[in-house]
Coordinates of C-alpha atoms and ligand atoms in Angstrom, one line a residue:
X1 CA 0.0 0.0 0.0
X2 CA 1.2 3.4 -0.3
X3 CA 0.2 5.4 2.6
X4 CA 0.0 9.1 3.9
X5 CA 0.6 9.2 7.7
X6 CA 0.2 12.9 8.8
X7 CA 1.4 14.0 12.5
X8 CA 2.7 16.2 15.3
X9 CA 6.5 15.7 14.6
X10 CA 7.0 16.6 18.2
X11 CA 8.0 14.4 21.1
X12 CA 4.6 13.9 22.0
X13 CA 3.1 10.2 22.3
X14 CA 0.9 10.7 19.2
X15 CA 3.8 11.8 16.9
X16 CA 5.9 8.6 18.6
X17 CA 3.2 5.9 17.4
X18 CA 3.2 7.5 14.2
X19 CA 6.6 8.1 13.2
X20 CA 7.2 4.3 14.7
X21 CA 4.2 2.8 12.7
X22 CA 5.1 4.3 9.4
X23 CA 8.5 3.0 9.9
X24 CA 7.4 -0.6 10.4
X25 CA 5.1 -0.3 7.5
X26 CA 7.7 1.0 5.2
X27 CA 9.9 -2.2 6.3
X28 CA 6.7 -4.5 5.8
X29 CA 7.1 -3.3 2.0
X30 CA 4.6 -0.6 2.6
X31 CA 5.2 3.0 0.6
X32 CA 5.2 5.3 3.4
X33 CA 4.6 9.0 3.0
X34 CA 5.0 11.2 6.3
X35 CA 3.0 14.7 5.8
X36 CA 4.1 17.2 8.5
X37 CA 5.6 20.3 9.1
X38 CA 8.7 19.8 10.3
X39 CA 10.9 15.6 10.4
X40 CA 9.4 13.9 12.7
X41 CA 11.9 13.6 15.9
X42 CA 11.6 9.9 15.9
X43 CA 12.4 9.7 11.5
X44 CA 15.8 8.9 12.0
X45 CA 16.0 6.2 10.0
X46 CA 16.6 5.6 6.1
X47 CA 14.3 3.2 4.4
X48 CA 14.0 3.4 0.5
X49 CA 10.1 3.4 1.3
X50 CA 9.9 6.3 3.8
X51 CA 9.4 10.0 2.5
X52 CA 9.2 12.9 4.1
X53 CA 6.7 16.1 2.6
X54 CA 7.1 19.6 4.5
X55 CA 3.9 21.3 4.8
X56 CA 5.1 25.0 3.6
X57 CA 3.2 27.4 5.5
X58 CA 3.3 30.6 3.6
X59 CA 2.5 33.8 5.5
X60 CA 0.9 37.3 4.4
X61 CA 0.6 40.1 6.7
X62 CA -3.0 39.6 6.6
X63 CA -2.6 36.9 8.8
X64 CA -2.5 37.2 12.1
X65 CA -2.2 33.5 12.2
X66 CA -1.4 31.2 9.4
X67 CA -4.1 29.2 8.6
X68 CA -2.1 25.8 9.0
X69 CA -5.0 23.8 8.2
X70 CA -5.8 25.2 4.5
X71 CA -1.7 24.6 4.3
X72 CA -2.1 21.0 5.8
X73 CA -4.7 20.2 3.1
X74 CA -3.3 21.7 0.6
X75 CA -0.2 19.6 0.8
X76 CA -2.3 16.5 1.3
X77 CA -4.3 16.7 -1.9
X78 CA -0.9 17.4 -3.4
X79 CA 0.5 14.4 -2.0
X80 CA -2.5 11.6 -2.3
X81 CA -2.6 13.1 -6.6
X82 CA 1.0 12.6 -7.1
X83 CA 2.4 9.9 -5.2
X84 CA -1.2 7.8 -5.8
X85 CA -1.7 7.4 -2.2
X86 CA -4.1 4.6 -1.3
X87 CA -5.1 6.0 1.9
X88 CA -4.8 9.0 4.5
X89 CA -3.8 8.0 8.4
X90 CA -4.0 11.2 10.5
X91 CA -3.1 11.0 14.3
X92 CA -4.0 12.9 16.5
X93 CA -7.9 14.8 15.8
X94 CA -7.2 18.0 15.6
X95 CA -6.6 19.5 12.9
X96 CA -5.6 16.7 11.1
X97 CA -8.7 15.3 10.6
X98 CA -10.6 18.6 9.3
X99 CA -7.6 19.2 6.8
X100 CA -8.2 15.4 5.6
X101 CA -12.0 16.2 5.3
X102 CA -11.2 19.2 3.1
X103 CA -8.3 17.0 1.6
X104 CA -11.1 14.5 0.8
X105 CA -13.7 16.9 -0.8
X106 CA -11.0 18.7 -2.6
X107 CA -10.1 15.4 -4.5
X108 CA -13.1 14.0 -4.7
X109 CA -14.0 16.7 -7.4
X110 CA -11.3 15.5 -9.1
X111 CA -12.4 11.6 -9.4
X112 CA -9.9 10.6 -6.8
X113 CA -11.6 8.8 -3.5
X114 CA -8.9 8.6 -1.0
X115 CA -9.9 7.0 2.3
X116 CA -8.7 8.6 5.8
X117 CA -8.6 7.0 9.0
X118 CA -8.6 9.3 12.4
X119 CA -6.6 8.0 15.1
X120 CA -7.0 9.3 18.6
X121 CA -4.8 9.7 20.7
X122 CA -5.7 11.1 24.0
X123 CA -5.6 15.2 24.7
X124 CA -7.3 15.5 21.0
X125 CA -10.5 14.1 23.1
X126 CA -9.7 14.1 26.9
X127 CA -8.6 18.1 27.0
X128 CA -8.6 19.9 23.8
X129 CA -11.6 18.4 21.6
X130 CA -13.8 19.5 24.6
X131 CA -13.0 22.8 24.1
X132 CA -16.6 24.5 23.1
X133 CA -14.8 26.2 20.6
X134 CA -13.4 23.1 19.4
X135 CA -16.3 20.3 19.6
X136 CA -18.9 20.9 17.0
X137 CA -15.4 20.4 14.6
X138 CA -14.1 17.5 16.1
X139 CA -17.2 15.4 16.3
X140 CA -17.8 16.0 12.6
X141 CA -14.5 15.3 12.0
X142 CA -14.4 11.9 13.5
X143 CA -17.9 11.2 11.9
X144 CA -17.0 12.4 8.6
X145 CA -13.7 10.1 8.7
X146 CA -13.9 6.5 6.7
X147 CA -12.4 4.9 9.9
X148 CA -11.6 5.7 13.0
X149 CA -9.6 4.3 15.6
X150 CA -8.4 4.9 19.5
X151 CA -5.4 4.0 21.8
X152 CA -7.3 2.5 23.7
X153 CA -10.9 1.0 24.8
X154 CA -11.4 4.0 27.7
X155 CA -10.4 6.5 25.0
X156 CA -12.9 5.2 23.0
X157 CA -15.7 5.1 25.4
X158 CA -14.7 9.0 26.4
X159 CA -14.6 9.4 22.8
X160 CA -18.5 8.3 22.6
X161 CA -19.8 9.8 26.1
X162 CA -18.3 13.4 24.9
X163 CA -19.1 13.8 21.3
X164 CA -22.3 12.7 19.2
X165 CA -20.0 10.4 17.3
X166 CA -22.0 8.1 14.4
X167 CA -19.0 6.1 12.9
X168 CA -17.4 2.6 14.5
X169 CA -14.4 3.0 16.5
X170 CA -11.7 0.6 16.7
X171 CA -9.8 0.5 19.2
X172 CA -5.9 -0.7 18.7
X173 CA -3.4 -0.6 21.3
X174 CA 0.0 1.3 21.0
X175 CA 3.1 -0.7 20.8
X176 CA 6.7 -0.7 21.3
X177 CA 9.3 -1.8 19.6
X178 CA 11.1 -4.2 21.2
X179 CA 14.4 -4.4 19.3
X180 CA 14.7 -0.8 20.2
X181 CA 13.3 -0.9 23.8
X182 CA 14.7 -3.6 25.7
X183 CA 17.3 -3.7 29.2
X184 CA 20.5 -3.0 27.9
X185 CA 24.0 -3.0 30.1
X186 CA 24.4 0.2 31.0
X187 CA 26.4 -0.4 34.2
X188 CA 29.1 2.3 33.7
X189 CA 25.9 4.5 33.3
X190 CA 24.3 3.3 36.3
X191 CA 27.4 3.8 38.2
X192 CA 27.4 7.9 37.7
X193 CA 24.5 8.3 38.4
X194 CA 23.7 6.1 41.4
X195 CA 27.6 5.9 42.7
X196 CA 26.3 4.2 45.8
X197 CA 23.9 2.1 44.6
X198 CA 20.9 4.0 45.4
X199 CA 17.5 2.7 43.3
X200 CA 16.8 4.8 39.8
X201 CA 13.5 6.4 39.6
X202 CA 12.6 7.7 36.3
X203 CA 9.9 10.1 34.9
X204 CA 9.3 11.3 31.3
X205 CA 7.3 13.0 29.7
X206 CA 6.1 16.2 27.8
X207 CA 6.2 18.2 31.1
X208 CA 2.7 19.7 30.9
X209 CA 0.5 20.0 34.0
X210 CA -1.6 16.9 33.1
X211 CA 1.7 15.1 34.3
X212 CA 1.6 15.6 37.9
X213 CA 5.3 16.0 38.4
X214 CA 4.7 17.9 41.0
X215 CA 3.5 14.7 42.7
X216 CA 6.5 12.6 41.2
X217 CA 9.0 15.1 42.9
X218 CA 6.9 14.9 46.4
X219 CA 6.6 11.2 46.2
X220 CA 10.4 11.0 45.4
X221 CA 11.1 13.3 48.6
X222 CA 9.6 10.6 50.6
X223 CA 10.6 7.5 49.4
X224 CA 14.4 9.0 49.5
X225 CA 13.7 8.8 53.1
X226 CA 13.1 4.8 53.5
X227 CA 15.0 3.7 50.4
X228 CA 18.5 5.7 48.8
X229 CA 17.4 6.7 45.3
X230 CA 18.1 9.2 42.9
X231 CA 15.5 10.7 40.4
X232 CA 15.6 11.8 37.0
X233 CA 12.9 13.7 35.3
X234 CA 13.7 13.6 31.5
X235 CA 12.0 15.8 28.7
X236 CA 10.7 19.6 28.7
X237 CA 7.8 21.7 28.7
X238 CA 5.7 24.2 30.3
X239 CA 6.2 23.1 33.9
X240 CA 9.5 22.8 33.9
X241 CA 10.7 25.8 36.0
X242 CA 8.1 25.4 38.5
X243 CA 9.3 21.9 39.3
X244 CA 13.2 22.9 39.3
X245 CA 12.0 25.4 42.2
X246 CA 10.0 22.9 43.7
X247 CA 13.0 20.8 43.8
X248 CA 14.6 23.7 45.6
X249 CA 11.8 24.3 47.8
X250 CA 11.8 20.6 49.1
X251 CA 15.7 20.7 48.9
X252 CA 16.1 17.6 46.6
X253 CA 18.4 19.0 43.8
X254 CA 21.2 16.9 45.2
X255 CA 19.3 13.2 44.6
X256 CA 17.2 14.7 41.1
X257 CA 18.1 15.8 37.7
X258 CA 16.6 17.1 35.1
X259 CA 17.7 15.9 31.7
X260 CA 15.8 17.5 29.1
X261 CA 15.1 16.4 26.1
X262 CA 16.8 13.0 25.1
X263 CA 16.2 10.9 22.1
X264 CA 18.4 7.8 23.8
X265 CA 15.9 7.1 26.5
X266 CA 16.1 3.4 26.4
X267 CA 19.3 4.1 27.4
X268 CA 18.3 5.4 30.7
X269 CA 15.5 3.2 31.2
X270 CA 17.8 -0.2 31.0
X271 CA 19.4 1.3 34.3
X272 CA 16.1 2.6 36.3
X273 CA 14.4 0.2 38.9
X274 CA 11.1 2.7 38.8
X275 CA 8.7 4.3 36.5
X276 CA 6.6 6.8 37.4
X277 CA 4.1 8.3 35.6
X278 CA 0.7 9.9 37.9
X279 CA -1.0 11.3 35.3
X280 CA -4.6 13.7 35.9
X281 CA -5.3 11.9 32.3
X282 CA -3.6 9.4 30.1
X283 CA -5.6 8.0 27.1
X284 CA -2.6 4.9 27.2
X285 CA 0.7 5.3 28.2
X286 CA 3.1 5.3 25.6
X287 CA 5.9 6.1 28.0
X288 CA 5.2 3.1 31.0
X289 CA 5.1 0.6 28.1
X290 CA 8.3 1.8 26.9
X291 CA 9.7 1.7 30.3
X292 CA 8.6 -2.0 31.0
X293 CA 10.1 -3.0 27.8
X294 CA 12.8 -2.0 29.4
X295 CA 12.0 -4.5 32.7
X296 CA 11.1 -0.9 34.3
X297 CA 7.6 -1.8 36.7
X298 CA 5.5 1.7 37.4
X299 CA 4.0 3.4 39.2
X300 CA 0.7 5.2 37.8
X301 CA -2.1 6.7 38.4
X302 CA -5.7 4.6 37.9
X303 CA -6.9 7.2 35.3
X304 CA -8.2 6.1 31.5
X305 CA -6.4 4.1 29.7
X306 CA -3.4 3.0 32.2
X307 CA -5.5 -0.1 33.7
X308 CA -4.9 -1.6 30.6
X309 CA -1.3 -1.3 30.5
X310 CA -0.1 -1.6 34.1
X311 CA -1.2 -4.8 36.0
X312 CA -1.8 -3.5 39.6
X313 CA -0.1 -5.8 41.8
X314 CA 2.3 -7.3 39.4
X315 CA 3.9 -4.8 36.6
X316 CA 3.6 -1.9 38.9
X317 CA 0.7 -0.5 41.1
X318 CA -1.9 1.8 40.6
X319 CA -3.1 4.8 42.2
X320 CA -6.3 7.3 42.5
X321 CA -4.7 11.0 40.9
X322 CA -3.0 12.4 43.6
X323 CA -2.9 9.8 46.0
X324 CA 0.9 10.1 46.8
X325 CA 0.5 8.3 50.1
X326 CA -0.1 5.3 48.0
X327 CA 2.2 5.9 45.3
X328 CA 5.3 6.5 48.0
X329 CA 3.7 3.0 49.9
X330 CA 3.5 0.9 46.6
X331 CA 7.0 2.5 45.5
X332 CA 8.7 1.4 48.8
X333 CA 7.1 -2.3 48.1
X334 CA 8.3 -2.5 44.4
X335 CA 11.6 -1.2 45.3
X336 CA 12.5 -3.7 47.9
X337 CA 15.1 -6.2 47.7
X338 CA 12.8 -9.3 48.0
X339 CA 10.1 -7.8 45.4
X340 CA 12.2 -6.0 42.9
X341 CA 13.4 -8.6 40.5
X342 CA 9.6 -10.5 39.9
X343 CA 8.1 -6.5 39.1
X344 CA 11.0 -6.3 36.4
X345 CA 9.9 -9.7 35.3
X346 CA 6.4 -8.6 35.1
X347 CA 7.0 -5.9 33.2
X348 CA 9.1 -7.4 30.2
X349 CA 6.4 -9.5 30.0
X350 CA 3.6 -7.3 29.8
X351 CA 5.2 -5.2 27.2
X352 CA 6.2 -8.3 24.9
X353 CA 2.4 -7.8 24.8
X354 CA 2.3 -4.8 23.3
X355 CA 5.1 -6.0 20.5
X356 CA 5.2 -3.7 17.2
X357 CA 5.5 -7.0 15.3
X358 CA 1.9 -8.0 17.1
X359 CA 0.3 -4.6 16.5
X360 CA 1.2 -2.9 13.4
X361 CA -0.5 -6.3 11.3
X362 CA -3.9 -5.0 13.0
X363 CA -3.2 -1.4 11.5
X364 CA -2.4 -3.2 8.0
X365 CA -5.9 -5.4 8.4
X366 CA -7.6 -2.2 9.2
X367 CA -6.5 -0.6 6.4
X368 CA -7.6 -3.1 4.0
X369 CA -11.0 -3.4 5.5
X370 CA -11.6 0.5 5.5
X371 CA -10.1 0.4 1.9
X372 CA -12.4 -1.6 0.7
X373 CA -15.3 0.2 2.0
X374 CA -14.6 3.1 0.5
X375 CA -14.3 1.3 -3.0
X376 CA -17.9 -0.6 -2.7
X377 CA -19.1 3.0 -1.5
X378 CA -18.0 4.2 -4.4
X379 CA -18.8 1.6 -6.6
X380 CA -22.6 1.8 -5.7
X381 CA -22.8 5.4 -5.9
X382 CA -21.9 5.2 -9.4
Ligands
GMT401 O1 0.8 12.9 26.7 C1 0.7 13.9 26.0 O2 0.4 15.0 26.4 C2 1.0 13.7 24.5 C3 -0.1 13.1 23.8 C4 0.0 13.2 22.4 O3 -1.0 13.3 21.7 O4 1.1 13.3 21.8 O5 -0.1 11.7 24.3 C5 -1.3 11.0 24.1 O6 -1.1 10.1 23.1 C6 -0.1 9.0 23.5 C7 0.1 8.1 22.2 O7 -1.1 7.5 21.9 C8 -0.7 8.3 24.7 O8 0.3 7.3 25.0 C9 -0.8 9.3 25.8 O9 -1.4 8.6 26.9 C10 -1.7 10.4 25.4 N1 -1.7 11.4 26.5 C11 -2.8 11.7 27.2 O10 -3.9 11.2 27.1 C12 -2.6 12.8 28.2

């Protein structure tokens, strides 16, 4: 198939699965064709069937702000006509899928029927998409889409309690690569950081306040106090200062760095014993499931879709948002001597789960199923 996979290029979790799935596709044989405005971070990686189309946003000084969306679409009709793409994958709702509506209509006077499947990643639902402003455009987008699918089966069921939504949704779990993400020996690294053996807690993420880290750094504070460990937050983003001066204000900057953004992370998580992530909202979990690849147990909150990833008890534990008490207590338990080593075993096999090589053949199904729909639509229109 050739295939259009437009994105966030960013760090964030929805431009991860994205960049990751059209690189397994394009080694599966697939044509792959990534539609953004800038490389994805995660494109780092030459395959004779990956290409890369930069959305050009031109600007007038009519503008006060460039309408991105008229560019996105623009670029996608321009795309789908002259590399003969057989389908549109947008991540992530908005805007994506309103520019592969108006993509859609655009071609369609043409003669060309190009199908586009909406997947959903979290925020696009849980945060932004309810956004009064915001709503009326997302549910017609999602409705308007030939297929639609969601990280994962809480998403889904958010998706369909918030917004009026007519179409199927399929619900298909991220994934992680596991050539990529798996423990690697890292003692040397280990040794730096934790010179006298303290436990490695790691958190990372997009730093936004939906993260909590605020309760990471509090729970850290007070596990140091039972059980010698160092912490280190990794990635950047809007709460960043605020947490470096609560680290002052709790007087922890000695045991707890803050790396910033780092491509490598497998490379830190084959030396952590911890994983936190106490998220207000998380649709899945992209991060924990890279982390137990990596024989990391977590840590979480209980919110959406992070009961389907972490197995309370066994990968990691589970807590109510905000419930540090319980995350320190749980921590303290998974970081003992006697429990440590089974978590870790839990984990790896959790994730092994959540293989790329078990997922990305559902994506490939899907896209021959919603394919085909589109054609016998077509078909008995004409
Ligand atoms: O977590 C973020 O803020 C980034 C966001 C995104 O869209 O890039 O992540 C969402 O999508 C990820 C990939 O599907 C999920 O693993 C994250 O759980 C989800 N984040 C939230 O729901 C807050």
């Amino acid at each position: 198939m050739k295939i259009g996979i437009v994105c966030y290029p960013t760090f964030g979790g929805s431009g991860v699965v994205a960049t990751e799935l059209g690189k397994e596709l394009a080694q599966n044989g697939h044509q792959v064709h990534f539609i953004t405005y800038t490389q994805p971070i995660r494109l780092d990686f030459f395959n004779e069937n990956l290409f890369y189309h930069e959305v050009d946003i031109s600007s007038y000084p009519l503008f006060q702000y460039a309408p991105y969306e008229s560019a996105l679409a623009g670029k996608m009709v321009d795309v789908v006509k002259y590399e003969k793409l057989d389908l549109l994958h947008v991540h992530y709702a908005i805007p994506h899928a309103t520019s592969a509506f108006l993509a859609k209509q655009i071609l369609k006077t043409e003669g060309i029927e190009i199908p586009v499947i909406t997947t959903l990643h979290g925020t696009d639902i849980t945060v932004v998409g309810k956004d009064r402003t915001y709503k009326p455009v997302v549910t017609f987008s999602i409705n308007e889409s030939d297929g639609v699918t969601s990280v994962s089966e809480d998403l889904k069921q958010e998706t369909l309690r918030t917004f009026k939504v007519t179409n199927e949704i399929e619900v298909i779990p991220n994934f992680v690569d596991m050539q990529r993400f798996h423990k690697q020996k890292k003692d040397h690294f280990k040794k730096i950081i934790c010179p006298d053996g303290e436990r490695l807690i790691v958190h990372i993420s997009n730093f936004r306040r939906v993260k909590r880290i605020d309760d990471v750094i509090q729970s850290f504070g007070k596990i140091k106090q039972s059980i010698p460990s160092k912490l280190l937050l990794i990635g950047d983003g809007p709460e960043r200062v605020k947490m470096e001066k609560l680290c002052r204000d709790l007087e922890l900057c000695d045991d707890i760095r803050f790396i910033g953004k780092l491509d490598a992370i497998e490379e830190v998580l084959s030396v952590a014993d911890l994983f936190f992530m106490p998220s207000e909202k998380e649709s899945f979990g992209l991060a924990a499931l890279e982390a137990m690849a990596c024989e990391v147990p977590c840590i979480t909150s209980n919110t959406g879709g992070l009961p389907e990833l972490n197995i309370h008890g066994k990968t990691g534990y589970m807590s109510n948002v905000g419930d540090i008490d319980d995350m320190v207590k749980n921590a303290l338990h998974i970081l003992s001597e006697e429990n440590l080593a089974t978590f870790k075993t839990n984990a790896l096999a959790r994730a092994k789960e959540f293989d790329i090589k078990n997922v990305v053949p559902m994506y490939e199904a899907y896209y021959r199923k919603i394919i085909e729909k589109v054609k016998s639509k077509a078909l008995a229109l004409n």
